[in-house]
PDB file of C-alpha atoms in Angstrom:
ATOM      1  CA  GLN W   1      10.528  76.587 -17.021  1.00 77.00           C
ATOM      2  CA  LEU W   2      10.193  72.314 -16.695  1.00 81.00           C
ATOM      3  CA  GLU W   3      14.586  72.331 -16.036  1.00 83.00           C
ATOM      4  CA  SER W   4      14.824  74.659 -13.483  1.00 83.00           C
ATOM      5  CA  ALA W   5      11.566  72.863 -11.539  1.00 83.00           C
ATOM      6  CA  ARG W   6      13.235  69.564 -12.363  1.00 85.00           C
ATOM      7  CA  LYS W   7      16.128  70.559  -9.887  1.00 86.00           C
ATOM      8  CA  VAL W   8      15.154  69.098  -6.852  1.00 84.00           C
ATOM      9  CA  ASP W   9      15.789  66.088  -8.562  1.00 86.00           C
ATOM     10  CA  ASP W  10      19.250  67.369  -9.312  1.00 85.00           C
ATOM     11  CA  ARG W  11      19.736  68.243  -5.718  1.00 88.00           C
ATOM     12  CA  ILE W  12      18.491  65.313  -3.843  1.00 86.00           C
ATOM     13  CA  GLN W  13      21.733  63.554  -3.727  1.00 84.00           C
ATOM     14  CA  ASN W  14      23.712  66.035  -2.025  1.00 87.00           C
ATOM     15  CA  GLU W  15      20.503  67.127   0.180  1.00 88.00           C
ATOM     16  CA  LEU W  16      20.371  63.868   2.036  1.00 86.00           C
ATOM     17  CA  ASN W  17      24.123  63.925   2.425  1.00 83.00           C
ATOM     18  CA  SER W  18      24.488  66.608   3.764  1.00 84.00           C
ATOM     19  CA  ARG W  19      21.524  66.694   5.961  1.00 85.00           C
ATOM     20  CA  LEU W  20      21.749  62.732   7.250  1.00 82.00           C
ATOM     21  CA  PRO W  21      25.618  62.274   7.653  1.00 73.00           C
ATOM     22  CA  ALA W  22      27.426  59.085   8.309  1.00 70.00           C
ATOM     23  CA  SER W  23      29.685  59.832  11.132  1.00 64.00           C
ATOM     24  CA  ALA W  24      27.916  58.180  13.998  1.00 59.00           C
ATOM     25  CA  TYR W  25      28.303  61.231  15.933  1.00 59.00           C
ATOM     26  CA  PHE W  26      27.395  63.620  13.304  1.00 61.00           C
ATOM     27  CA  ARG W  27      23.990  61.025  13.373  1.00 61.00           C
ATOM     28  CA  SER W  28      22.982  61.999  17.016  1.00 68.00           C
ATOM     29  CA  LYS W  29      22.570  64.399  16.162  1.00 78.00           C
ATOM     30  CA  VAL W  30      19.830  64.754  13.181  1.00 82.00           C
ATOM     31  CA  ASP W  31      16.495  62.579  13.510  1.00 88.00           C
ATOM     32  CA  PRO W  32      17.124  60.762   9.719  1.00 88.00           C
ATOM     33  CA  ARG W  33      13.698  59.518   9.939  1.00 91.00           C
ATOM     34  CA  ARG W  34      12.530  63.277   9.937  1.00 93.00           C
ATOM     35  CA  VAL W  35      15.167  64.038   7.962  1.00 91.00           C
ATOM     36  CA  CYS W  36      14.017  61.014   4.817  1.00 92.00           C
ATOM     37  CA  GLN W  37      10.448  62.052   5.738  1.00 94.00           C
ATOM     38  CA  GLU W  38      10.614  65.790   4.933  1.00 93.00           C
ATOM     39  CA  LEU W  39      12.633  65.004   1.519  1.00 93.00           C
ATOM     40  CA  PHE W  40       9.757  62.317   0.549  1.00 93.00           C
ATOM     41  CA  GLU W  41       7.866  64.474   1.179  1.00 93.00           C
ATOM     42  CA  SER W  42       8.772  67.134  -0.536  1.00 92.00           C
ATOM     43  CA  LEU W  43       9.531  64.831  -4.113  1.00 92.00           C
ATOM     44  CA  ARG W  44       6.312  63.869  -3.743  1.00 92.00           C
ATOM     45  CA  CYS W  45       5.144  66.600  -3.995  1.00 92.00           C
ATOM     46  CA  ALA W  46       7.806  68.547  -6.401  1.00 92.00           C
ATOM     47  CA  HIS W  47       6.724  65.709  -9.556  1.00 92.00           C
ATOM     48  CA  SER W  48       2.940  66.598  -8.455  1.00 93.00           C
ATOM     49  CA  SER W  49       3.304  69.878  -9.629  1.00 94.00           C
ATOM     50  CA  ARG W  50       5.311  68.745 -12.147  1.00 94.00           C
ATOM     51  CA  GLU W  51       3.792  66.470 -14.072  1.00 95.00           C
ATOM     52  CA  MET W  52      -0.129  67.778 -13.488  1.00 96.00           C
ATOM     53  CA  ALA W  53       1.634  70.693 -15.247  1.00 95.00           C
ATOM     54  CA  ILE W  54       3.153  68.693 -18.447  1.00 96.00           C
ATOM     55  CA  LYS W  55      -0.110  66.968 -17.941  1.00 97.00           C
ATOM     56  CA  ARG W  56      -2.297  69.932 -18.083  1.00 98.00           C
ATOM     57  CA  CYS W  57      -0.186  71.646 -21.483  1.00 97.00           C
ATOM     58  CA  ILE W  58      -0.834  68.230 -22.940  1.00 97.00           C
ATOM     59  CA  SER W  59      -4.683  68.840 -22.358  1.00 97.00           C
ATOM     60  CA  LEU W  60      -4.480  72.163 -24.139  1.00 97.00           C
ATOM     61  CA  THR W  61      -1.941  71.106 -26.930  1.00 96.00           C
ATOM     62  CA  GLU W  62      -4.733  68.199 -27.637  1.00 96.00           C
ATOM     63  CA  GLN W  63      -7.376  70.773 -28.185  1.00 96.00           C
ATOM     64  CA  GLU W  64      -6.245  73.219 -29.746  1.00 94.00           C
ATOM     65  CA  VAL W  65      -4.335  71.014 -32.300  1.00 94.00           C
ATOM     66  CA  ARG W  66      -8.373  68.778 -32.802  1.00 92.00           C
ATOM     67  CA  SER W  67      -9.852  71.939 -33.143  1.00 92.00           C
ATOM     68  CA  MET W  68      -6.884  73.707 -35.992  1.00 89.00           C
ATOM     69  CA  LEU W  69      -7.373  69.910 -37.964  1.00 88.00           C
ATOM     70  CA  GLY W  70     -11.796  70.568 -37.489  1.00 86.00           C
ATOM     71  CA  GLU W  71     -10.667  74.131 -38.766  1.00 83.00           C
ATOM     72  CA  ALA W  72      -8.985  72.461 -41.642  1.00 76.00           C
ATOM     73  CA  GLY W  73     -11.491  69.391 -42.643  1.00 73.00           C
ATOM     74  CA  GLN W  74     -14.261  72.755 -43.009  1.00 72.00           C
ATOM     75  CA  ASP W  75     -11.988  73.973 -44.848  1.00 66.00           C
ATOM     76  CA  ARG W  76     -11.816  71.268 -46.985  1.00 68.00           C
ATOM     77  CA  ALA W  77     -15.224  70.054 -47.121  1.00 63.00           C
ATOM     78  CA  LYS W  78     -15.880  73.683 -48.090  1.00 66.00           C
ATOM     79  CA  GLY W  79     -14.045  73.522 -51.267  1.00 60.00           C
ATOM     80  CA  GLY W  80     -11.266  75.445 -49.957  1.00 60.00           C
ATOM     81  CA  ALA W  81      -7.573  74.514 -49.441  1.00 57.00           C
ATOM     82  CA  ALA W  82      -5.904  73.950 -46.430  1.00 56.00           C
ATOM     83  CA  THR W  83      -3.122  76.735 -46.817  1.00 61.00           C
ATOM     84  CA  GLY W  84       0.157  77.153 -46.445  1.00 58.00           C
ATOM     85  CA  THR W  85      -0.287  79.157 -43.008  1.00 64.00           C
ATOM     86  CA  ALA W  86      -2.628  76.823 -41.075  1.00 71.00           C
ATOM     87  CA  SER W  87      -0.217  73.856 -42.393  1.00 77.00           C
ATOM     88  CA  GLY W  88       2.165  74.997 -40.559  1.00 82.00           C
ATOM     89  CA  ALA W  89       0.309  76.068 -37.692  1.00 86.00           C
ATOM     90  CA  ILE W  90      -1.286  72.302 -37.313  1.00 88.00           C
ATOM     91  CA  GLY W  91       2.415  70.579 -37.372  1.00 90.00           C
ATOM     92  CA  LYS W  92       4.368  73.322 -34.815  1.00 93.00           C
ATOM     93  CA  SER W  93       0.981  72.260 -32.937  1.00 93.00           C
ATOM     94  CA  GLN W  94       1.777  68.724 -33.303  1.00 94.00           C
ATOM     95  CA  SER W  95       5.154  68.618 -32.661  1.00 95.00           C
ATOM     96  CA  ARG W  96       4.864  70.671 -29.572  1.00 96.00           C
ATOM     97  CA  LEU W  97       2.422  67.729 -28.200  1.00 96.00           C
ATOM     98  CA  ARG W  98       4.560  65.463 -28.759  1.00 97.00           C
ATOM     99  CA  GLN W  99       7.167  67.117 -27.129  1.00 96.00           C
ATOM    100  CA  LEU W 100       5.205  67.634 -24.085  1.00 97.00           C
ATOM    101  CA  ARG W 101       5.181  63.720 -23.957  1.00 97.00           C
ATOM    102  CA  ASN W 102       8.570  63.022 -24.414  1.00 97.00           C
ATOM    103  CA  ASP W 103       8.380  65.168 -21.361  1.00 95.00           C
ATOM    104  CA  LEU W 104       6.086  63.407 -19.448  1.00 96.00           C
ATOM    105  CA  TYR W 105       8.383  60.074 -20.356  1.00 96.00           C
ATOM    106  CA  GLU W 106      11.284  62.055 -18.712  1.00 95.00           C
ATOM    107  CA  GLU W 107       9.740  63.426 -15.807  1.00 94.00           C
ATOM    108  CA  GLU W 108       8.886  59.238 -15.399  1.00 94.00           C
ATOM    109  CA  ILE W 109      12.106  57.993 -15.216  1.00 94.00           C
ATOM    110  CA  ILE W 110      13.060  61.009 -13.687  1.00 93.00           C
ATOM    111  CA  GLN W 111      11.389  59.841 -10.593  1.00 92.00           C
ATOM    112  CA  ARG W 112      11.765  56.395 -10.418  1.00 92.00           C
ATOM    113  CA  ASN W 113      15.500  57.151 -10.179  1.00 91.00           C
ATOM    114  CA  THR W 114      15.793  60.570  -7.894  1.00 92.00           C
ATOM    115  CA  TYR W 115      12.896  57.894  -5.524  1.00 91.00           C
ATOM    116  CA  LYS W 116      15.187  54.300  -6.409  1.00 90.00           C
ATOM    117  CA  PHE W 117      18.925  56.760  -5.363  1.00 89.00           C
ATOM    118  CA  LEU W 118      16.090  57.978  -1.942  1.00 90.00           C
ATOM    119  CA  TYR W 119      14.766  54.646  -0.905  1.00 90.00           C
ATOM    120  CA  GLU W 120      18.251  53.097  -1.085  1.00 89.00           C
ATOM    121  CA  ARG W 121      19.374  55.834   1.615  1.00 88.00           C
ATOM    122  CA  CYS W 122      16.537  55.777   3.377  1.00 89.00           C
ATOM    123  CA  ARG W 123      14.650  52.653   3.638  1.00 88.00           C
ATOM    124  CA  ASP W 124      16.162  51.409   6.965  1.00 88.00           C
ATOM    125  CA  ILE W 125      15.233  54.349   7.995  1.00 88.00           C
ATOM    126  CA  TYR W 126      11.661  56.213   6.351  1.00 89.00           C
ATOM    127  CA  VAL W 127       9.786  54.806   3.553  1.00 86.00           C
ATOM    128  CA  PRO W 128       5.896  55.562   2.748  1.00 88.00           C
ATOM    129  CA  THR W 129       3.461  53.601   3.497  1.00 85.00           C
ATOM    130  CA  ASP W 130       1.723  54.869   0.581  1.00 81.00           C
ATOM    131  CA  LEU W 131       5.340  54.191  -1.624  1.00 77.00           C
ATOM    132  CA  PRO W 132       3.798  52.691  -4.580  1.00 69.00           C
ATOM    133  CA  SER W 133       5.518  48.749  -5.231  1.00 70.00           C
ATOM    134  CA  ASP W 134       7.096  49.260  -8.177  1.00 70.00           C
ATOM    135  CA  LEU W 135       9.030  52.093  -6.217  1.00 67.00           C
ATOM    136  CA  ARG W 136      10.397  49.187  -3.414  1.00 64.00           C
ATOM    137  CA  PHE W 137      13.620  48.500  -5.185  1.00 62.00           C
ATOM    138  CA  SER W 138      14.863  46.023  -2.756  1.00 55.00           C
TER     139      SER W 138
END
């Protein structure tokens, strides 16, 4: 699901090249400021929704791991041993949590690279005023 959501970033170069032509003749038929503004906004929405989804998954998985670890701790406190099934489930959840954190890190890199490309093409035309300074690549 995350891969399909990231197609917006994969297609941004083609989208920008097709909507913001280099030829002066075609440029007169297009409002480059509007094109850049629309692309920045669509990216912002896509990035925000993906980031929120990943963070929500991280939060739920963290709760799941804490709950499993708490239950395993209670079983040990009662003198019982953790079952192989419980240990395996905890391990799977912890592995999923690591993968989600990696996905969030990848998301930050993808967003930065996409904004960098868009900024380089649109910086003389339009740059959002609320674009963080670390994303202003000049």
